[in-house]
Coordinates of C-alpha atoms and ligand atoms in Angstrom, one line a residue:
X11 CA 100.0 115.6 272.4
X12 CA 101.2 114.1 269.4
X13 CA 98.7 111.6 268.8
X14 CA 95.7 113.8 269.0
X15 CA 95.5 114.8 264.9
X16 CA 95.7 110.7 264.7
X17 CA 92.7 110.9 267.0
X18 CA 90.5 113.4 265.0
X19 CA 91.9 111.6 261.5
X20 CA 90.2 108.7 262.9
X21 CA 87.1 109.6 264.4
X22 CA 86.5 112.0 260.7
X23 CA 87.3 108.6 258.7
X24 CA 84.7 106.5 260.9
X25 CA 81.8 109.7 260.5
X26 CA 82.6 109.5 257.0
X27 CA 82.3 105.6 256.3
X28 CA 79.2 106.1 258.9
X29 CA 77.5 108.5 256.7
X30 CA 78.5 106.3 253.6
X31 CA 76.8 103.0 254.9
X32 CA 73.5 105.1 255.4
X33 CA 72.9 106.3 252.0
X34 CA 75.0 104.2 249.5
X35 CA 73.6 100.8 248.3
X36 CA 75.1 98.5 245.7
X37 CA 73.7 96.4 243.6
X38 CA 74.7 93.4 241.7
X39 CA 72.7 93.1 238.3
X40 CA 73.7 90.6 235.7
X41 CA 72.0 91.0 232.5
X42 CA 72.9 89.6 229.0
X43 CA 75.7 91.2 226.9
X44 CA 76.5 90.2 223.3
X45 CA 78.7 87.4 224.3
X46 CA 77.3 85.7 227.4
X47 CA 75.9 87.2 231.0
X48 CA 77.4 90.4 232.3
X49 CA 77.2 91.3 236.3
X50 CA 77.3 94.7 236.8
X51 CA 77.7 96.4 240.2
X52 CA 75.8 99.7 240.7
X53 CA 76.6 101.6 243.6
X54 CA 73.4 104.5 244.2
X55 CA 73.5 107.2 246.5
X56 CA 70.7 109.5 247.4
X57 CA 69.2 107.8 244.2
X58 CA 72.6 109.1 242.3
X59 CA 74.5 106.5 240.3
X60 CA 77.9 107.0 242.2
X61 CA 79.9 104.5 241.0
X62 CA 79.3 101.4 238.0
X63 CA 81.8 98.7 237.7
X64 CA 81.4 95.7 235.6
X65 CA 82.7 92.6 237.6
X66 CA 82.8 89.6 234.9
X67 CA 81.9 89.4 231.6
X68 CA 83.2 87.5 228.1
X69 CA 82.7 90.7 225.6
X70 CA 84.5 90.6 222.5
X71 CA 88.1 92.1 223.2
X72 CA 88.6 95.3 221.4
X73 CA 84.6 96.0 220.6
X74 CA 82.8 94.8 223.6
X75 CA 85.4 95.4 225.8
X76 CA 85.7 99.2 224.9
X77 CA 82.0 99.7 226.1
X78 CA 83.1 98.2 229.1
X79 CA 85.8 100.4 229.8
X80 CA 83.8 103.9 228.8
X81 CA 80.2 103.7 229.8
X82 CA 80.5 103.1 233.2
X83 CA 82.7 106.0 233.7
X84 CA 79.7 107.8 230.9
X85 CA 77.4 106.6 232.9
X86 CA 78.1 108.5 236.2
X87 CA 79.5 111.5 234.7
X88 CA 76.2 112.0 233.5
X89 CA 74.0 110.5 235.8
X90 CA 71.9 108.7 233.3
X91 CA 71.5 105.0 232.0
X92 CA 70.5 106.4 228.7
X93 CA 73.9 107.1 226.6
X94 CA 74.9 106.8 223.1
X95 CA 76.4 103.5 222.4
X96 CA 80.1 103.0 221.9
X97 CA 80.4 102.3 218.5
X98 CA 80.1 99.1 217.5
X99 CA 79.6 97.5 221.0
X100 CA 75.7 98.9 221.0
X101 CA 74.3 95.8 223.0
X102 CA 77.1 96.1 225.2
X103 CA 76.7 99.3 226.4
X104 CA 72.7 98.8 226.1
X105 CA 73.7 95.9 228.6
X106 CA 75.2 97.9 231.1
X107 CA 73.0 100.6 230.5
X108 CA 69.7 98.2 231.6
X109 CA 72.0 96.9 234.5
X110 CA 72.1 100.5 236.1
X111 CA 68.3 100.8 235.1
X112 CA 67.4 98.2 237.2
X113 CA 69.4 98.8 240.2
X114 CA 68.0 102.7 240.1
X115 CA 64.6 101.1 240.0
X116 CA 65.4 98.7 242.9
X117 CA 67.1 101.4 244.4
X118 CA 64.0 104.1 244.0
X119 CA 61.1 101.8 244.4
X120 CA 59.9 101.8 241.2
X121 CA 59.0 98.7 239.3
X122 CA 60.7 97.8 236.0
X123 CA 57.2 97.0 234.4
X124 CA 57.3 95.5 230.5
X125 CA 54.6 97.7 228.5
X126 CA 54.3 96.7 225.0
X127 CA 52.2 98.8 222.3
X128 CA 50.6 95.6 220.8
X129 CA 51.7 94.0 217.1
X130 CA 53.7 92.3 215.1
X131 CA 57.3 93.9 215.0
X132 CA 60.0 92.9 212.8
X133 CA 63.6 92.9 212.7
X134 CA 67.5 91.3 211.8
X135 CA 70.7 90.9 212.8
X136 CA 73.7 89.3 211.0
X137 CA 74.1 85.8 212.4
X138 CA 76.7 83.0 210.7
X139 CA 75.9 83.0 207.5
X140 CA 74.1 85.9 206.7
X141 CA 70.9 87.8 208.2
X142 CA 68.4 86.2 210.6
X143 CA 64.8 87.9 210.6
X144 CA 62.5 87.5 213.6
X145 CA 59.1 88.7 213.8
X146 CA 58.2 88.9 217.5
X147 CA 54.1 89.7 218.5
X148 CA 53.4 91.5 221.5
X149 CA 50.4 92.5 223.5
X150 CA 50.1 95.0 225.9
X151 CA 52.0 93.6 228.6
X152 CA 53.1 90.1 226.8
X153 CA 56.1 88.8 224.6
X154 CA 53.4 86.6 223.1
X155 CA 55.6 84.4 220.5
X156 CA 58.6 84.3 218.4
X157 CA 59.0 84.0 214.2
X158 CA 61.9 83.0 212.9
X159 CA 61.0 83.0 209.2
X160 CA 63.3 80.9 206.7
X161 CA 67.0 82.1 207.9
X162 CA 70.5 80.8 206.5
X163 CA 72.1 80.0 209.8
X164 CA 73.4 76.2 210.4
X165 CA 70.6 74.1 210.6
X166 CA 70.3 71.9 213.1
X167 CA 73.1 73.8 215.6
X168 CA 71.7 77.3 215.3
X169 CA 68.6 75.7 214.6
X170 CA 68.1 73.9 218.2
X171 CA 69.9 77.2 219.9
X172 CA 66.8 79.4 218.4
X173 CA 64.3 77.6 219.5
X174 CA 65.7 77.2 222.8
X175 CA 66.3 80.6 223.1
X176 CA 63.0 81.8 221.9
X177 CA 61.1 79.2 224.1
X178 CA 62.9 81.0 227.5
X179 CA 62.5 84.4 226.3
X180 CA 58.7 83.4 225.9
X181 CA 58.4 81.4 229.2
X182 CA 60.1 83.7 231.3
X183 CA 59.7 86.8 230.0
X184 CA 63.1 88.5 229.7
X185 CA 65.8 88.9 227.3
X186 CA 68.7 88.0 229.8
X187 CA 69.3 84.4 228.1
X188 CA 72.5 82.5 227.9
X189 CA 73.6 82.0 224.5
X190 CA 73.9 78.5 223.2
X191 CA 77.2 77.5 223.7
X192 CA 78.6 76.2 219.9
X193 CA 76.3 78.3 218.9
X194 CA 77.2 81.9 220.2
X195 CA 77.3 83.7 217.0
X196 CA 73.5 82.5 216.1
X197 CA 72.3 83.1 219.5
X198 CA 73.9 86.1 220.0
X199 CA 72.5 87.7 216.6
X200 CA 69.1 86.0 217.6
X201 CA 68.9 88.0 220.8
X202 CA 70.1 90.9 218.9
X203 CA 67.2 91.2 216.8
X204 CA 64.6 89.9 218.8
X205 CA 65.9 93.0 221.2
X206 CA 65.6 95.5 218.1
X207 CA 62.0 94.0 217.0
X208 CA 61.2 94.7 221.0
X209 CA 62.3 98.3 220.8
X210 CA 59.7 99.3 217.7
X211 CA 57.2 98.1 220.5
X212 CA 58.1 101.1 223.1
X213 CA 59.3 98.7 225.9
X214 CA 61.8 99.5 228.0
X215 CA 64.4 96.8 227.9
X216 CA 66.0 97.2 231.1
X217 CA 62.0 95.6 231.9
X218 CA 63.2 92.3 230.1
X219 CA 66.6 91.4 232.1
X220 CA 65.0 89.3 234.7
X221 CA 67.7 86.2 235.1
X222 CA 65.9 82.6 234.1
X223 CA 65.3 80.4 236.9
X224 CA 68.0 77.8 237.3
X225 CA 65.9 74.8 235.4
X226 CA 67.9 71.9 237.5
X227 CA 66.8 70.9 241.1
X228 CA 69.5 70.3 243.8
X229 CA 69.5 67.3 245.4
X230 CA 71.5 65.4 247.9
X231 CA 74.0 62.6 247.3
X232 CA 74.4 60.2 244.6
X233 CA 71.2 59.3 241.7
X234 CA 72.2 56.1 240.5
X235 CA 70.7 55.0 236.8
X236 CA 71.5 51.4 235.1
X237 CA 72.0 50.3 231.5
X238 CA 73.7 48.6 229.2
X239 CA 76.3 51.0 227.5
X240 CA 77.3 54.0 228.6
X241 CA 78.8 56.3 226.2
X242 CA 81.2 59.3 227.4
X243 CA 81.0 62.3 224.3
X244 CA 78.4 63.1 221.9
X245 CA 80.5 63.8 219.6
X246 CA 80.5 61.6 216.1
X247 CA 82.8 58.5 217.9
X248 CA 79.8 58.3 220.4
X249 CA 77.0 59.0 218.7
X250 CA 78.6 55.8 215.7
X251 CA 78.4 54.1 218.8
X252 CA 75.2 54.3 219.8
X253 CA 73.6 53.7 216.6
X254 CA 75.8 50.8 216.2
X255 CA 75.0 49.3 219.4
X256 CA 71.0 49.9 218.3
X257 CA 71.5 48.5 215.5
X258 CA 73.2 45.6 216.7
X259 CA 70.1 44.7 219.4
X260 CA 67.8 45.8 221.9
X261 CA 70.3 47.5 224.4
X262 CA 69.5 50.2 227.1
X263 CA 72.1 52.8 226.2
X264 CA 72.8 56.2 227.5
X265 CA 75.0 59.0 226.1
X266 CA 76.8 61.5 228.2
X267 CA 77.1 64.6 227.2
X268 CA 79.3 67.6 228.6
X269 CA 78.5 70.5 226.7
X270 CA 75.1 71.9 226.5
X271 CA 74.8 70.7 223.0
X272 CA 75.9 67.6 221.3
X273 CA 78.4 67.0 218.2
X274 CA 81.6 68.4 219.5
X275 CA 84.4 68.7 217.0
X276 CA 82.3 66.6 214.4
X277 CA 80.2 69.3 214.5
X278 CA 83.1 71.8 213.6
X279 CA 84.8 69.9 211.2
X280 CA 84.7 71.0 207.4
X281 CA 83.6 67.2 206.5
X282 CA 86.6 66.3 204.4
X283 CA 85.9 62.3 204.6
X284 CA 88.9 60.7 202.6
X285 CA 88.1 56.7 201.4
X286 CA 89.3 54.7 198.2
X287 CA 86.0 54.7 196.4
X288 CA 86.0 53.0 192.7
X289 CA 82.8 54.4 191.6
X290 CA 83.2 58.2 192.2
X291 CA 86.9 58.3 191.2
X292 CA 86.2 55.9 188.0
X293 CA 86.2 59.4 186.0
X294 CA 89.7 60.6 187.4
X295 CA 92.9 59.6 185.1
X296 CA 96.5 58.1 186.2
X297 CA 99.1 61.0 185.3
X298 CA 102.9 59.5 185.4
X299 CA 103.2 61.6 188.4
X300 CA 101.3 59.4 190.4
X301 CA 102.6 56.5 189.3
X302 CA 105.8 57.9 190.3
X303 CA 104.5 58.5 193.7
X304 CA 102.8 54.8 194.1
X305 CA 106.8 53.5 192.7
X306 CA 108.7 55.2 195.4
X307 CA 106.1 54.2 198.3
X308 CA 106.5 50.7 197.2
X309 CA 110.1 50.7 196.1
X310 CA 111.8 52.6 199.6
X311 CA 113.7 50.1 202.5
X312 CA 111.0 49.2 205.3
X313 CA 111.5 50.3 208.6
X314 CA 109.4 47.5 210.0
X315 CA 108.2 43.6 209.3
X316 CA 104.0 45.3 209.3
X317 CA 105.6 48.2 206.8
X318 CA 107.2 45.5 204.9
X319 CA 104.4 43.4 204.4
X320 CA 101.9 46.6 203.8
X321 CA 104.2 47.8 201.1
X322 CA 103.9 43.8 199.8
X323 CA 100.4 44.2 199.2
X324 CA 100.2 47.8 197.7
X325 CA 102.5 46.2 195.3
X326 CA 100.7 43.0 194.3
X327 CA 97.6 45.2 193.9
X328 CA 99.1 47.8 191.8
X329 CA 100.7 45.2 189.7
X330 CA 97.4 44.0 188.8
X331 CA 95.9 47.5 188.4
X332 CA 98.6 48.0 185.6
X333 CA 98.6 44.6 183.8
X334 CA 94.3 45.2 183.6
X335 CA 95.3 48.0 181.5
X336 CA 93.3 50.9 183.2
X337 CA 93.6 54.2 182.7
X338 CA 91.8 55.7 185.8
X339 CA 93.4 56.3 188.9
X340 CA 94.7 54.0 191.4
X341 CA 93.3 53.4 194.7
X342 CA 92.6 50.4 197.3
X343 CA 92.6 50.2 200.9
X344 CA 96.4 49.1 200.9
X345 CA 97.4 52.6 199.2
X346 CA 95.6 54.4 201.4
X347 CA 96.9 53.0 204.3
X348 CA 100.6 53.2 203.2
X349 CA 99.7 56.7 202.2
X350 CA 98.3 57.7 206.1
X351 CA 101.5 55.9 207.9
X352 CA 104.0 57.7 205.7
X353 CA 102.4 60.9 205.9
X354 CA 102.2 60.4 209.7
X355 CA 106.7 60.2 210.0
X356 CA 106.0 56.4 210.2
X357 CA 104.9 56.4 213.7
X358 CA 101.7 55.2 213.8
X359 CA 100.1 52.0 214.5
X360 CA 99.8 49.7 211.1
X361 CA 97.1 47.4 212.1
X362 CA 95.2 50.2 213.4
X363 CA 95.5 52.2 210.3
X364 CA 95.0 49.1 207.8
X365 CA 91.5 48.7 209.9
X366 CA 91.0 52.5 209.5
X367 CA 91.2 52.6 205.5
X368 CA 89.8 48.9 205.2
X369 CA 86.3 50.4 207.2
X370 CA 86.2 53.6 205.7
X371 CA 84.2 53.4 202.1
X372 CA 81.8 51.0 204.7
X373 CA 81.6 53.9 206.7
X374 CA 80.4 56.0 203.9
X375 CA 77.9 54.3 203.0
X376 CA 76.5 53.3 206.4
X377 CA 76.5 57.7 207.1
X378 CA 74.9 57.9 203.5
X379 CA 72.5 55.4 204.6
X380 CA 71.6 57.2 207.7
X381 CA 71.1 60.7 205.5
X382 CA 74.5 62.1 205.0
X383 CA 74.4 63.6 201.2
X384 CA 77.6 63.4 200.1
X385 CA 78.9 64.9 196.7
X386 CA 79.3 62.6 194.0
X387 CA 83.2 65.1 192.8
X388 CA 85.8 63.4 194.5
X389 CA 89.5 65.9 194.7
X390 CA 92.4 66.0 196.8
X391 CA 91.3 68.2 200.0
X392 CA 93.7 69.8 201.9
X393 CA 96.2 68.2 203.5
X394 CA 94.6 64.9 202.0
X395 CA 97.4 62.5 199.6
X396 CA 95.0 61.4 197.0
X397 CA 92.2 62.1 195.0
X398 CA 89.8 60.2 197.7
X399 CA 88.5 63.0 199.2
X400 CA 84.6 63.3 199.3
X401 CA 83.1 66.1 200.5
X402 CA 79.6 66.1 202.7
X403 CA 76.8 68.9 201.1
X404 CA 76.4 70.5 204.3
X405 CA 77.5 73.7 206.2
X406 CA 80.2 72.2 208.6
X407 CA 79.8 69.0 210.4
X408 CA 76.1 68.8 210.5
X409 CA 75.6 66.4 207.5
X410 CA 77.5 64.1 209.7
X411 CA 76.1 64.9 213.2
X412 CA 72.4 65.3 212.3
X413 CA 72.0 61.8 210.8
X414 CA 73.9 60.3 213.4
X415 CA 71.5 62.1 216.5
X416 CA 68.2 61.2 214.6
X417 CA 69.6 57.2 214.3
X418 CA 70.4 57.4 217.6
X419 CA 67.3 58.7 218.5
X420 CA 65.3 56.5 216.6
X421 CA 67.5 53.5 218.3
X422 CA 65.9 55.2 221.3
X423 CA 69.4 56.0 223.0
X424 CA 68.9 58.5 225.4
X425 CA 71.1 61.8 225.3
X426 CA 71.7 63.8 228.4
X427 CA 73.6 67.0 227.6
X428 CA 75.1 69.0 230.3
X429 CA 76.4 66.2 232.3
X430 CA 80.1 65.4 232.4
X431 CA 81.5 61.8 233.2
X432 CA 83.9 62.8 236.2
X433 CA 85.3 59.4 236.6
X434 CA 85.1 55.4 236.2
X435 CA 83.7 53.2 238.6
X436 CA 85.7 50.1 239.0
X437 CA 84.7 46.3 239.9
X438 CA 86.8 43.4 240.5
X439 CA 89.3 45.1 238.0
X440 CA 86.6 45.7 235.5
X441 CA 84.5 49.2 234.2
X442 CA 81.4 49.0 235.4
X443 CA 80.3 52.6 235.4
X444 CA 81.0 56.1 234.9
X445 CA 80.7 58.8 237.5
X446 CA 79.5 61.9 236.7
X447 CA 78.0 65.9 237.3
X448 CA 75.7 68.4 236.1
X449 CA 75.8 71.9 235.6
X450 CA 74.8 72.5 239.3
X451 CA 77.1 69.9 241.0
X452 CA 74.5 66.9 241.4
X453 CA 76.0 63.4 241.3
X454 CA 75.1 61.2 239.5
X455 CA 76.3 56.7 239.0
X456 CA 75.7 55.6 235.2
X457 CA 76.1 51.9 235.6
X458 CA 76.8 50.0 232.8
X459 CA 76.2 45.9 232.3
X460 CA 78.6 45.2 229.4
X461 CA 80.8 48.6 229.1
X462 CA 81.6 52.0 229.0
X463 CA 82.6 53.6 225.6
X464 CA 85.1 56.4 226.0
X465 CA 84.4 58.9 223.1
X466 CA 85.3 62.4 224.7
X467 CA 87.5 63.5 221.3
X468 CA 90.8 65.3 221.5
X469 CA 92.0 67.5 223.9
X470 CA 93.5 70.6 222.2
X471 CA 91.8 72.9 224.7
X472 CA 93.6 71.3 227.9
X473 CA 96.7 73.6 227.9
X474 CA 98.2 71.5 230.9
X475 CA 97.7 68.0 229.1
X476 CA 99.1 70.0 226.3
X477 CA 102.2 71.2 227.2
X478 CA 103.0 68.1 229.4
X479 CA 102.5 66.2 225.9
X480 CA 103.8 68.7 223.1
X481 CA 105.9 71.5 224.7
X482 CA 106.1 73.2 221.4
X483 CA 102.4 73.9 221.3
X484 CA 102.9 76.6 224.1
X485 CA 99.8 77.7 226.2
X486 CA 99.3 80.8 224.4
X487 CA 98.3 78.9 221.1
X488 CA 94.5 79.0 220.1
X489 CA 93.0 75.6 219.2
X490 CA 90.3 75.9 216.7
X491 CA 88.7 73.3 218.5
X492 CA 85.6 73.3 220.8
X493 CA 86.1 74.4 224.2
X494 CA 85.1 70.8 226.1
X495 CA 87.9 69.1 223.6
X496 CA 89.5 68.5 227.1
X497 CA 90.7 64.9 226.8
X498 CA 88.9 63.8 229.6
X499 CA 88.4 60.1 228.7
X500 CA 92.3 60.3 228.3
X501 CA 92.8 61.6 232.4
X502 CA 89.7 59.5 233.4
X503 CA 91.6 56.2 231.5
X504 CA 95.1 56.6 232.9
X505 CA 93.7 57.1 236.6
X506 CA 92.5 53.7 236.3
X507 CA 96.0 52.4 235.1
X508 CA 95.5 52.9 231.1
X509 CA 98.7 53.7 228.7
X510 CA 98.5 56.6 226.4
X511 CA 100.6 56.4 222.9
X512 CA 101.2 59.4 220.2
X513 CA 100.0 62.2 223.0
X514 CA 102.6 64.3 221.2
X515 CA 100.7 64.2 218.2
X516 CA 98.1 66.6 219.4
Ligands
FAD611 C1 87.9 73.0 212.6 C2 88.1 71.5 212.4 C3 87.9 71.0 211.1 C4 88.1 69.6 210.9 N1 87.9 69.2 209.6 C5 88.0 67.8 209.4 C6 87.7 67.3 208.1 O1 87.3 68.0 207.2 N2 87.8 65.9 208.0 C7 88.1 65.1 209.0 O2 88.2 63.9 208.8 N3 88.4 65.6 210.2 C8 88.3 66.9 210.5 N4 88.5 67.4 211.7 C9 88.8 66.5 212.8 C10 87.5 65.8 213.3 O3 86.5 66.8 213.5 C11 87.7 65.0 214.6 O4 88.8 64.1 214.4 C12 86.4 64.2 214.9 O5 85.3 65.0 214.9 C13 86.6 63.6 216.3 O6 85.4 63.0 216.6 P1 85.1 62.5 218.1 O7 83.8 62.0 218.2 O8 86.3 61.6 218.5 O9 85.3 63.8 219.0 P2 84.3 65.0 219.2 O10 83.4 65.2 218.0 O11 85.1 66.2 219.7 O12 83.3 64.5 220.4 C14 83.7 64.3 221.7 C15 82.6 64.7 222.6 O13 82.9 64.3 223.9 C16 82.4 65.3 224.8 N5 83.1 65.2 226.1 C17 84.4 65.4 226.4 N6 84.7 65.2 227.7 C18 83.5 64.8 228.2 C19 83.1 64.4 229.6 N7 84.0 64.4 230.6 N8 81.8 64.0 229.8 C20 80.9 64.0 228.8 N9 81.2 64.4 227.5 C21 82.5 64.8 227.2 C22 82.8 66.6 224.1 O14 82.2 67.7 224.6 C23 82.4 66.3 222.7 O15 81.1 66.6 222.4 C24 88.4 68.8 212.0 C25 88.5 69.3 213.3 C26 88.3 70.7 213.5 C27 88.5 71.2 214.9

């Protein structure tokens, strides 16, 4: 007798799940938030919202993520996608909002049609650097094109991320576009106000969340391409490379991108670019300070036979400088390469660093060739040891990477972004290509006749490589480098039997 109540508990639980699976349906709908896509999952009953949950999404913690928490919870209290935003987090809440829209409509039958009242409809959102206006042009049923008018957002970066932005949002008809990653703030203010120019036109929103078609085919086993030099990174390293190798000849080369947009940290930098330079620091005096400084580098006990004879010729030369008399400051390859291997605890790698300062004013002028303006002021940037630092006249990195792409372009390199080198295919104890992957998983030989060039940047975003190297940067330190600085040429390289040096100098 004592199991009977079991009995009824059981057969009430399986009539209740019973009744459940006839009526409830649930819906995964991903649409686009402010940072990135959003899935949502809806679950409808009797044409009821009974439950909203969002599954994944990369909202802004503490303003995004607050929407997140309330307006589901909002949104079946009241039974209604239409709520007043959570403050501050509007097109996060509009977000899931539109993704309980569209699973009602789904749910109901009805279609989710876009109806426009024609015209020209304007609107802004604060991007970067200030606002960004668009002026979008509907008709009736039709996102018909997309005005950016002049706009202070990085050129180039936020510049490519617009257009490739507006051209989906045109093609395909929906607002639910991935932002341009290294561009996120631009694209996400882009979408912002092309959204807010949409809503003067009467549209529904929730209409325009249709996901973009993948753009990239699958196909089965491995495409193999040939050339002459293949270069791992887009970043500056690999994009030098390429013009160089253009330059030098008429090679086949091929870039390898990663990220879905070239430039990595070179794009991020701040474009401090340090060099001994007569001509722009001719105007800048010799206090006794720095004479002091230049005495004690050249006067202290070397630690090595390459310090001795670097500290040799900083001498020589700044004996000359003070027997001709001069009253402007002191500077020459020499000093600036004594200066860079003290400042670095004497641990770095003299020959490497005497190359480094005996290339760099070359440098300069090869990137001011190629377009790079460069201020004529020369000061002591920060964490710089002398007044040789030069300063590019453009937001960020793009003075540096813009040239660079358009050489390389013009050399007719071709760039693939979105593809990362996965590993290097080895011959008879020699590089001979570079395996690689897109975004979907395809796989892909680059073969190379005379080399691979490794140009993948640093890799203060790979916590593991990280703490295995520098224990002291502990995993919960933020890098404010981009997020493919991975060192993967380093883990690629020492698969293949290569020796790393300095990895603790992260
Ligand atoms: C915020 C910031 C400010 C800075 N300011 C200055 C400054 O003022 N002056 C200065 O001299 N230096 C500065 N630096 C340092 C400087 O930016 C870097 O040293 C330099 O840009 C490195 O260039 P790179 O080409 O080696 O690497 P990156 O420019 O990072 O390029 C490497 C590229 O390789 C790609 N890649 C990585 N792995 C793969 C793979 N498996 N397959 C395909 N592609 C891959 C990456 O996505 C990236 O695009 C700054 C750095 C930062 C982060």
């Amino acid at each position: 007798m004592a199991i009977r109540p079991i009995v009824l508990a059981a057969t009430l639980a399986v009539a209740a799940l019973g009744t459940t699976t006839v009526t409830a349906q649930v819906y995964k709908e991903t649409v686009s938030g402010h940072n990135g896509p959003m899935t949502v999952e809806v679950t409808i009953e009797k044409g009821a919202v009974k439950a909203v949950k969002v599954l994944k999404h990369s909202e802004t913690v503490g303003i995004g993520s607050v929407a997140v928490e309330k307006i589901p919870a909002a949104i079946v209290k009241s039974n209604k996608a239409d709520l007043a935003a959570v403050t501050g987090a509007s097109v996060t809440s509009k977000a899931i909002e539109q993704a309980v829209e569209v699973a009602l409509a789904k749910a109901t039958g009805k279609s989710l049609k876009a109806k426009f009242k024609p015209g020209t409809y304007k609107s802004q959102a604060y991007g970067n650097n200030g606002y960004l206006n668009v002026e979008v042009t509907v008709t009736k049923d039709k996102i018909k094109s997309i005005k950016v008018p002049a706009n202070q957002e990085t050129p180039f970066m936020g510049g490519m991320a617009i257009k490739s932005i507006s051209d989906d949002i045109v093609r395909y008809q929906t607002l639910n576009v991935d932002a341009v990653s290294g561009a996120t703030v631009t694209s996400a203010a882009f979408k912002q106000a092309v959204g807010a120019a949409l809503t003067q036109s009467g549209v529904n929103l929730a209409a325009l969340q249709k996901p973009v078609p993948q753009k990239i085919k699958k196909f089965k086993g491995t495409r193999s391409e040939s050339y002459d030099l293949v270069i791992v990174g887009a970043g500056g390293a690999g994009l030098s490379a390429a013009v160089t190798a253009g330059q030098a000849g008429k090679y086949r080369v091929i870039v390898l991108e990663k990220m879905p947009v070239i430039g990595g940290n070179t794009l991020r930098c701040a474009s401090a670019f340090n060099t001994a330079d007569p001509e722009r620091q001719k105007l800048l005096p010799m206090t006794d300070t720095l004479k002091d400084a230049v005495v004690k580098a050249i006067s202290e006990k070397p630690v090595s036979e390459e310090h001795r004879k670097l500290m040799a010729d900083v001498k020589a030369k700044y004996e000359a400088y003070l027997a001709s008399g001069s009253k402007t400051l002191f500077d020459c390859p020499e000093w600036h390469a004594l200066q860079t291997y003290n400042g670095g605890d004497k641990v770095g790698h003299i020959p490497l660093i005497r190359t480094y300062a005996a290339n760099t004013l070359d440098t300069l002028h090869w990137m001011q060739k190629l377009g790079t303006p460069v201020l004529d002021r020369v000061s002591q940037g920060a964490g710089a040891l002398w007044q040789r630092t030069h300063q590019v006249d453009a937001p960020a990195g793009t003075g540096l990477v813009e040239p660079l792409y358009k050489a390389a372009v013009k050399e007719g390199t071709k760039i693939v972004t979105g593809m990362k080198a996965e590993s290097l295919i080895v011959k008879n104890g020699r590089v001979v290509g570079v395996r690689a992957s897109d975004k979907v998983g395809n796989n892909y030989a680059f073969n190379a006749k005379y080399g691979v060039i490794l140009a993948t940047g640093g890799y203060s975003q790979n916590k593991v490589l990280r703490q295995r190297s520098a224990p002291q940067l502990t995993a919960d330190m933020v890098s404010t480098n981009q997020p493919g600085a991975t060192g993967d040429g380093i883990v690629m390289a020492t698969k293949i039997g290569a020796y790393t040096t300095g990895m603790n100098y992260v």
